[in-house]
Coordinates of C-alpha atoms and ligand atoms in Angstrom, one line a residue:
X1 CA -27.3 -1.2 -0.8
X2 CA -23.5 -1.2 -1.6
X3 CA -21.6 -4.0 -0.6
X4 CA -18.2 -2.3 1.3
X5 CA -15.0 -3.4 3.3
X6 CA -13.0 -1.3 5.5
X7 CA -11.1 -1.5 8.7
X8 CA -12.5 -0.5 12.0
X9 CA -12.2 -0.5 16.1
X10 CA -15.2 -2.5 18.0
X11 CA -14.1 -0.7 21.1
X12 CA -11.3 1.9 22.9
X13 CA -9.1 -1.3 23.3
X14 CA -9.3 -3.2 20.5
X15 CA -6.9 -2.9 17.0
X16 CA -8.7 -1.8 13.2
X17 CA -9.7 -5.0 11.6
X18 CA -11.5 -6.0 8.7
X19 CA -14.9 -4.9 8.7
X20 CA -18.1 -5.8 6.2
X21 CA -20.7 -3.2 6.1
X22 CA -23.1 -1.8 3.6
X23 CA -23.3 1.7 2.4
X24 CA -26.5 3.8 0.9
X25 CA -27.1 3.8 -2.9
X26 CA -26.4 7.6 -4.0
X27 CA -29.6 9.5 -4.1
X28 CA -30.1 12.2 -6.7
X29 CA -27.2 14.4 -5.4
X30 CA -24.7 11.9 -4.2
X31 CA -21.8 10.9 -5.4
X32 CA -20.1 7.1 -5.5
X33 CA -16.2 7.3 -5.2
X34 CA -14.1 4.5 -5.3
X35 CA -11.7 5.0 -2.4
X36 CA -8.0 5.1 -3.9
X37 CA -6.0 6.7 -1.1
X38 CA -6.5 7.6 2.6
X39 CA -4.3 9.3 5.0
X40 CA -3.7 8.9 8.9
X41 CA -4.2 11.5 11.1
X42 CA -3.7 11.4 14.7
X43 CA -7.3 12.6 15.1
X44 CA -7.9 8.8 14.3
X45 CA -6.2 7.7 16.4
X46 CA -7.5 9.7 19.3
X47 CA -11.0 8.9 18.3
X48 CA -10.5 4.7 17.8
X49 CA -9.4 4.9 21.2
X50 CA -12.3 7.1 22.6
X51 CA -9.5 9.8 23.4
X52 CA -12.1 12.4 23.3
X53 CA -14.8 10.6 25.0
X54 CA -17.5 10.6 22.2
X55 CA -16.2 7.8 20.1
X56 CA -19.3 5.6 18.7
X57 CA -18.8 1.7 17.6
X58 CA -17.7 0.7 15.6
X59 CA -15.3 3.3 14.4
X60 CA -14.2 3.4 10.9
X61 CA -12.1 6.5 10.5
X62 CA -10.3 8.1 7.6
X63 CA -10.9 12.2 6.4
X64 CA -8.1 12.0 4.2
X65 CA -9.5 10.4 1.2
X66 CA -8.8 10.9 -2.3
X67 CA -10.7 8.1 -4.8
X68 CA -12.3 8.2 -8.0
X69 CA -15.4 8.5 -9.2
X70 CA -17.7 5.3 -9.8
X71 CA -21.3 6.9 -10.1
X72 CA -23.3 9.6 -9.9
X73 CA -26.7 10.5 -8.7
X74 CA -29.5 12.2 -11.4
X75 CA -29.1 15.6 -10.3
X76 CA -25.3 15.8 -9.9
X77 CA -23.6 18.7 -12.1
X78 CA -20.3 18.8 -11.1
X79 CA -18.5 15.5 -11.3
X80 CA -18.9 12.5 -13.7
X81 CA -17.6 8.8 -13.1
X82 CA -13.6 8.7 -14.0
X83 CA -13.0 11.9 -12.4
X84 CA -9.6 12.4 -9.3
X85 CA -11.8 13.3 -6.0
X86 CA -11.4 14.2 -2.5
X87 CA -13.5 14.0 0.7
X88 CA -11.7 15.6 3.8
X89 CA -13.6 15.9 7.5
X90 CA -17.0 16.6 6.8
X91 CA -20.0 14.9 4.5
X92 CA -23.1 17.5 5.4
X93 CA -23.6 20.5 7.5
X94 CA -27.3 21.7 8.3
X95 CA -27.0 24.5 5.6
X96 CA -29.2 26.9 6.8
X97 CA -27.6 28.6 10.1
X98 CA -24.8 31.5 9.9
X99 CA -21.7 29.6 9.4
X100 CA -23.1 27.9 6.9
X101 CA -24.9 30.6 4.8
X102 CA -21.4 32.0 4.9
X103 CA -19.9 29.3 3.6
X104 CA -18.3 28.0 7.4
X105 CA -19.8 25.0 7.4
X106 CA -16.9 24.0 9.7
X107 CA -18.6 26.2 12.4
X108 CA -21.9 24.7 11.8
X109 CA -24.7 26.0 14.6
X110 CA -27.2 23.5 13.3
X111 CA -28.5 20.9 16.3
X112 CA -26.0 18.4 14.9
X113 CA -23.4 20.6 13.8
X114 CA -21.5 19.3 10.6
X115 CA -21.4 15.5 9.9
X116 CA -18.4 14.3 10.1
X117 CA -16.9 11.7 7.4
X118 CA -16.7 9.1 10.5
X119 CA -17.8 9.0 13.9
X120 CA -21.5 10.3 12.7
X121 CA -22.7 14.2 13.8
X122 CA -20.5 16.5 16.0
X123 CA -23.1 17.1 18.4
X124 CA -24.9 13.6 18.6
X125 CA -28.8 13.6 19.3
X126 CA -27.8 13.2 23.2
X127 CA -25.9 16.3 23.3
X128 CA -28.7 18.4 20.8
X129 CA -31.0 20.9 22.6
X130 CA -33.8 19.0 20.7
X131 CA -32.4 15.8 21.3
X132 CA -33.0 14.5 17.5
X133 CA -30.3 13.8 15.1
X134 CA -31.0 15.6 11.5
X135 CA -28.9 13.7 9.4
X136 CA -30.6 10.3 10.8
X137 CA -27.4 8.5 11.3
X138 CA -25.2 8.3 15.1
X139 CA -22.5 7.0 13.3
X140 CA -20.4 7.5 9.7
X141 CA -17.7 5.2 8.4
X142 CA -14.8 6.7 6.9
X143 CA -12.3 6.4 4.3
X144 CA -10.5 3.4 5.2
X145 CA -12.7 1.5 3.4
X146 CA -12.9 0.6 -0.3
X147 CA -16.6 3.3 -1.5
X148 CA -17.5 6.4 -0.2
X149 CA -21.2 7.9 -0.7
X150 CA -21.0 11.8 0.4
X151 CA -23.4 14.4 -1.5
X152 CA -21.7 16.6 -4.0
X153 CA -22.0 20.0 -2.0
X154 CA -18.8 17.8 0.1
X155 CA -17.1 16.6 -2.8
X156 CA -13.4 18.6 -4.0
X157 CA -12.3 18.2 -7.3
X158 CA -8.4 17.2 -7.2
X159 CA -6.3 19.5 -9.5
X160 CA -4.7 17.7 -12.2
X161 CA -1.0 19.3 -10.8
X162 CA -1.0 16.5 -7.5
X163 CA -0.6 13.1 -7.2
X164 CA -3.1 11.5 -5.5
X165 CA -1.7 9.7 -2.7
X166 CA 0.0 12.9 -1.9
X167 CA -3.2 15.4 -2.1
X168 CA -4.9 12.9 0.6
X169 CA -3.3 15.0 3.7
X170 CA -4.6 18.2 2.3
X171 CA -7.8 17.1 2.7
X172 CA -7.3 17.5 6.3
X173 CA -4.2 18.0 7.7
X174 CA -3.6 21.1 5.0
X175 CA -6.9 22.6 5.1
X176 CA -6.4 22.4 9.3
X177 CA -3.1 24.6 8.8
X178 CA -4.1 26.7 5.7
X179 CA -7.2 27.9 7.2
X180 CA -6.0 29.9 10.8
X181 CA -3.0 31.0 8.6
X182 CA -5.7 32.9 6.3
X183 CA -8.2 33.8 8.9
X184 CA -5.2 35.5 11.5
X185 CA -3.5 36.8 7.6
X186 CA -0.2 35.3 7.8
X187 CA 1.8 36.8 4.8
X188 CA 5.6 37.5 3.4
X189 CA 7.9 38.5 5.6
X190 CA 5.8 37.7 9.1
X191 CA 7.6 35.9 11.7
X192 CA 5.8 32.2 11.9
X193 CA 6.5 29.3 14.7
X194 CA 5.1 25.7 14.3
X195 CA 5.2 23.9 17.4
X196 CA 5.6 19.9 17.0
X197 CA 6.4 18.9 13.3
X198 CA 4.3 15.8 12.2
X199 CA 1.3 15.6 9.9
X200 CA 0.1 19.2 10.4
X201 CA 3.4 20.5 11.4
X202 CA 5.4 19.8 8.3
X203 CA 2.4 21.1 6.2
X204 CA 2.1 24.4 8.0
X205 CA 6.2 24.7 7.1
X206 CA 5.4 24.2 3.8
X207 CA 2.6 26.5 3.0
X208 CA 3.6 29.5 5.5
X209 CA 7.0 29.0 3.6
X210 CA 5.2 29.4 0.5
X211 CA 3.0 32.7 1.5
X212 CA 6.6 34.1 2.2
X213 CA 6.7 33.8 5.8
X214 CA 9.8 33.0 7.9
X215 CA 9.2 29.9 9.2
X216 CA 10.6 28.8 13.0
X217 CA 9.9 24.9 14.1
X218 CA 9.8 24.0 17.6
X219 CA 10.2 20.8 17.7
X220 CA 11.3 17.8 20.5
X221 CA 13.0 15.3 18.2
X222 CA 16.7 16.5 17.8
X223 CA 16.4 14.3 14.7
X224 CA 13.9 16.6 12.9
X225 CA 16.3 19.6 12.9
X226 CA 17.3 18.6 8.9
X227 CA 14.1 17.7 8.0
X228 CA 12.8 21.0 9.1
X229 CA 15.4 22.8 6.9
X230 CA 14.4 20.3 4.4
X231 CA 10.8 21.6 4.6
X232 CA 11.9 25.3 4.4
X233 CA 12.0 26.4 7.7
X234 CA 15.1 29.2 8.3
X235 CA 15.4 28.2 12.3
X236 CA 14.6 24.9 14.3
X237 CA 14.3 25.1 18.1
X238 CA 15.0 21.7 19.6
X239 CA 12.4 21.7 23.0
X240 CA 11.1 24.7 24.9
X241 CA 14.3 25.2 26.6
X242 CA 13.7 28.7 28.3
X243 CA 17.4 29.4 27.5
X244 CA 17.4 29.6 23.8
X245 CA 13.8 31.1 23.8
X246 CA 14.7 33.8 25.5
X247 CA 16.3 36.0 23.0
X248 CA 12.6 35.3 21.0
X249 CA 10.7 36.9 23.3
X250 CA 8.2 39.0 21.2
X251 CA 9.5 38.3 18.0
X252 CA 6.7 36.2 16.6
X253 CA 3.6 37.4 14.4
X254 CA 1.9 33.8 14.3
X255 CA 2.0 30.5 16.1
X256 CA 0.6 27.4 15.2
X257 CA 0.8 24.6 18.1
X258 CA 0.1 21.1 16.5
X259 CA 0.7 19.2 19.2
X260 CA -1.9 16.2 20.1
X261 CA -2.1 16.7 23.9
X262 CA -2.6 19.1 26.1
X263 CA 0.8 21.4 27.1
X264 CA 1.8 24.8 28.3
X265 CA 1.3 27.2 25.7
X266 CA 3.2 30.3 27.9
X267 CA 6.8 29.5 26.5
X268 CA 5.0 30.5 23.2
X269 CA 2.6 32.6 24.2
X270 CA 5.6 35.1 25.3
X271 CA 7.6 34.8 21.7
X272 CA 4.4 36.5 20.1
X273 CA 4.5 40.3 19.1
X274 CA 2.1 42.6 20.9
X275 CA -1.6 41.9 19.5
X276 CA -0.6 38.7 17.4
X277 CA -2.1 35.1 17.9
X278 CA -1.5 31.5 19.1
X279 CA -3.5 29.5 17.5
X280 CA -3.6 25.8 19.3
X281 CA -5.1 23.3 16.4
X282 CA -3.6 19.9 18.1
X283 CA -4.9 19.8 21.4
X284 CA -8.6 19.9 21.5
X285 CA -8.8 19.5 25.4
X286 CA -8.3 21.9 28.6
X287 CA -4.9 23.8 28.2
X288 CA -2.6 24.5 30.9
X289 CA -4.0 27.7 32.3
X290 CA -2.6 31.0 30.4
X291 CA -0.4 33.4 32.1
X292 CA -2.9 36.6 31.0
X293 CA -0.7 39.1 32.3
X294 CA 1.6 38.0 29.3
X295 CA -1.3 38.6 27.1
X296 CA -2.7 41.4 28.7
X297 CA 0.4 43.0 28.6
X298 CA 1.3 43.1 25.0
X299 CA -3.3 42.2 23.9
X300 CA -2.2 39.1 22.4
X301 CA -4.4 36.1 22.2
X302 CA -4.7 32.5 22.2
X303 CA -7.4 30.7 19.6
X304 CA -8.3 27.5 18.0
X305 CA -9.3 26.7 15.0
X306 CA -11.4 23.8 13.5
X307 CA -10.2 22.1 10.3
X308 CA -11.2 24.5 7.3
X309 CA -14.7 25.0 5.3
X310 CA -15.0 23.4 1.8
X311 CA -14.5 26.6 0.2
X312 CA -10.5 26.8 2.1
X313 CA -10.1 23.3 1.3
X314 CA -10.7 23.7 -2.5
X315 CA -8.7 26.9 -2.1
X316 CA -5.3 24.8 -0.2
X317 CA -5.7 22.0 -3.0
X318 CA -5.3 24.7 -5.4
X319 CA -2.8 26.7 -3.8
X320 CA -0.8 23.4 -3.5
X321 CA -1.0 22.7 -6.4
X322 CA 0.5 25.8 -7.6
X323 CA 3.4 26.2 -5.6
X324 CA 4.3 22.4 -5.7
X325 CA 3.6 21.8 -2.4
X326 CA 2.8 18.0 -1.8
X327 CA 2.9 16.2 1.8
X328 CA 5.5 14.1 2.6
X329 CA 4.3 10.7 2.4
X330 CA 4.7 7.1 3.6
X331 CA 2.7 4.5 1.5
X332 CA 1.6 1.6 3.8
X333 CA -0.9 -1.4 3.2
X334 CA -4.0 -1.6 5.6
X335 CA -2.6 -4.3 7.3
X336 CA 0.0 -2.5 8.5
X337 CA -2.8 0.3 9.8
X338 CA -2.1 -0.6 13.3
X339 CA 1.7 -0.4 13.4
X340 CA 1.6 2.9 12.0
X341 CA -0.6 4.0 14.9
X342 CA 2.3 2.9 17.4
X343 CA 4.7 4.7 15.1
X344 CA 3.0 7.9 15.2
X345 CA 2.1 8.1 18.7
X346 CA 6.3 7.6 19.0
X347 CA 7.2 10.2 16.7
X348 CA 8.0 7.7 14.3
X349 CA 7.0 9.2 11.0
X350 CA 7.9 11.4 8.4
X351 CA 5.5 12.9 8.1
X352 CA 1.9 11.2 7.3
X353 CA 1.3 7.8 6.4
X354 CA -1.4 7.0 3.3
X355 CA -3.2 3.5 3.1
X356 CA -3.0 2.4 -0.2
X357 CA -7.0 1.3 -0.5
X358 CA -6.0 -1.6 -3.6
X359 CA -4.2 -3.5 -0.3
X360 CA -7.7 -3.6 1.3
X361 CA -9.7 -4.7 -2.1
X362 CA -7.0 -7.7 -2.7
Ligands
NAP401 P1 1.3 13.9 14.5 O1 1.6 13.5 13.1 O2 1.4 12.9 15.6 O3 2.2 15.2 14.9 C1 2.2 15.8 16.1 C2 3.6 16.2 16.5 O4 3.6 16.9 17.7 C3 4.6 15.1 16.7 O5 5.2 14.7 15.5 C4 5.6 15.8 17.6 O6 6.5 16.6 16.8 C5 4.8 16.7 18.5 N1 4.5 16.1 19.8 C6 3.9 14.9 20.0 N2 3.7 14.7 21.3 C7 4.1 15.8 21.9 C8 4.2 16.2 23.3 N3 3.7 15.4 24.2 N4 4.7 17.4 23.5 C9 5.2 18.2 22.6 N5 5.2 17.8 21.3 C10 4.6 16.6 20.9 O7 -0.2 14.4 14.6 P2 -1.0 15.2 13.5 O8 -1.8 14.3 12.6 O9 -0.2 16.3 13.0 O10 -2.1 15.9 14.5 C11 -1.8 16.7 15.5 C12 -2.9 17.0 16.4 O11 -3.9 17.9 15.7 C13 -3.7 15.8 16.8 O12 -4.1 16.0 18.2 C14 -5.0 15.9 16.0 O13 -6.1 15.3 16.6 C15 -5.2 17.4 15.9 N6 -6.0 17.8 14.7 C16 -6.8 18.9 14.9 C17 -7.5 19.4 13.9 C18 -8.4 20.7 14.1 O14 -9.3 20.9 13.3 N7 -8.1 21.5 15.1 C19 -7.5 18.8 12.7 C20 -6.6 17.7 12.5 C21 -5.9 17.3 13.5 P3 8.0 16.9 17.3 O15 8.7 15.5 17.2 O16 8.5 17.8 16.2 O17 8.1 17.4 18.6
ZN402 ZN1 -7.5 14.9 10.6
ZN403 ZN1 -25.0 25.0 9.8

């Protein structure tokens, strides 16, 4: 066994602390990273404090990590020790239903779903129609920790072109914006809203500004309205006022709502074109029910999307890479993990905060 430390939750109530654990030795296929860099998402957040009601204890999140590579198991081809890697939301998928064959792992049928890099399978062995768990584990710790074993199939290569502290929030927060903006083909010249500009929102800016779109952000901090131009986008909307969205009514070819809580999604829902999309990636609850003679009238839709597959994520990582696209980052210590919780859940950041993982090996 691997000797580890990371920081993690004992319950819903209680703050990340330091926390001794023990990880697998890499089998054949595995690979051992030494854990470098980790972002924050607000999906930890939700999950440390059981926001989604299938948080398992303790919780030791992080899908954000970027690290280098310490060991490798005998059959491993396609990294060596020394090499720049990344490890975003999931660690194994069941491999053998449709999604997966074609290459969706993030859609995963199997009993179990994907794995997910921490709080263990998506669909725990409770929730399975066989009631067994095929990866053997209820819980996964994540990247706020100082080693990572994940099997190679799970493992992205970071291009040479990105720093790595700034290529953590691809891992997740990019591939969660990159992938519906491929799926629903956003491209030059369409009309695109982001709705709340954090982690995922100031991402979104950034790579539908780079696929040529004409980028709109709704946001409710007045002080975001430079930042926004900052990013690239030509217009900022400062709250759903129904005033100033009027004259956007059915304007839009693509939405992307990132915000972390349920809202009403029928102030946007009536900017899109006729047969064009909403696509809600933040809230991951009940909506506010949908006005469907808006969308009946003019066939649009409302979807959600679930992070990317590994194939998008190598694909944002290189795209990134490419058009000099790089997160905005904050640098924090672990320590300070907790504060920057607070921070987020005010609005308080600009626009993701990485843990530098030396601060927890000190
Ligand atoms: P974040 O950094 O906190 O950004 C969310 C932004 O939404 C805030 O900066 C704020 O922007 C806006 N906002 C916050 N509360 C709001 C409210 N009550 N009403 C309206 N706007 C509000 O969070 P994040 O890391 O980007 O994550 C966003 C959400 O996506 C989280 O719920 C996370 O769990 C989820 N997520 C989903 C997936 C997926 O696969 N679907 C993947 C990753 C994350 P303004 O100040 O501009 O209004
Ligand atoms: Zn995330
Ligand atoms: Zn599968």
């Amino acid at each position: 066994m691997i000797k580890a430390v990371g920081y993690a939750a004992k319950n819903a109530h209680d703050k990340l602390g330091r926390f001794e654990f023990q990880r697998e030795e890499p089998g054949a296929s595995d690979i051992q990273i030494e854990v470098l860099y980790c972002g924050v998402c607000h999906s930890d957040i939700h999950q440390v404090k059981n926001e989604w009601k299938n948080t398992v204890y303790p919780c030791l999140p992080g899908h954000e990590v970027v690290g280098r590579v310490t060991r490798t198991g005998t059959s491993v081809t396609t990294f060596k020790p020394g090499d720049i890697v990344g490890v975003g939301c999931m660690i194994d998928s069941c491999r053998t239903c449709d999604p997966c064959q074609h290459g969706e792992e993030n859609y995963c049928e199997g009993p179990n779903s994907w794995l997910a890099t921490y709080n263990g399978p998506m669909v725990p062995a409770k929730k399975a129609p066989t009631g067994e768990n095929m990866y053997g584990r209820d819980n996964t710790f994540g990247g706020y920790s100082t080693v990572l074993v994940v099997n190679e199939d799970f493992v992205l290569a970071i291009p040479a072109g990105l720093a790595p502290d700034a290529a953590a929030p691809i891992l997740c927060a990019g591939v969660t914006t990159y992938s519906p903006m491929k799926h629903w083909g956003v491209k030059a010249g369409d009309k695109v809203g982001v709705v709340g500009l954090g982690g995922l929102g100031h991402l979104a800016v950034k790579i539908a500004v780079a696929l040529g779109a004409e980028v709109t952000v709704f946001t409710t901090s007045k002080d975001k309205e430079d930042d926004a131009v900052m990013l690239g986008a030509e217009h900022v909307l400062v709250e759903d006022d129904k005033k100033a969205l009027k004259p956007l009514k059915g304007t839009f070819d693509f939405i992307l709502s990132t915000v972390p809580e349920s809202h009403d999604v029928n102030p946007f829902v009536a900017l899109l074109k006729r047969d064009k999309t909403l696509v809600v990636v933040g809230a991951l609850e009940p909506l506010k029910p949908v006005n469907n003679m808006e969308a009946a009238a003019h066939r649009k839709s409302v979807a959600g999307s679930m992070i990317g597959s590994i194939a998008e994520t190598a694909e944002v990582l290189a795209f990134c890479a490419e058009h000099g696209i790089a997160p905005e980052i904050e640098l924090i210590d672990i320590e300070a993990v907790n504060d920057a919780y607070k921070r987020i859940e005010r609005g308080d950041v600009r626009f993701r905060y990485v843990i530098n993982m030396a601060s927890l090996r000190a």
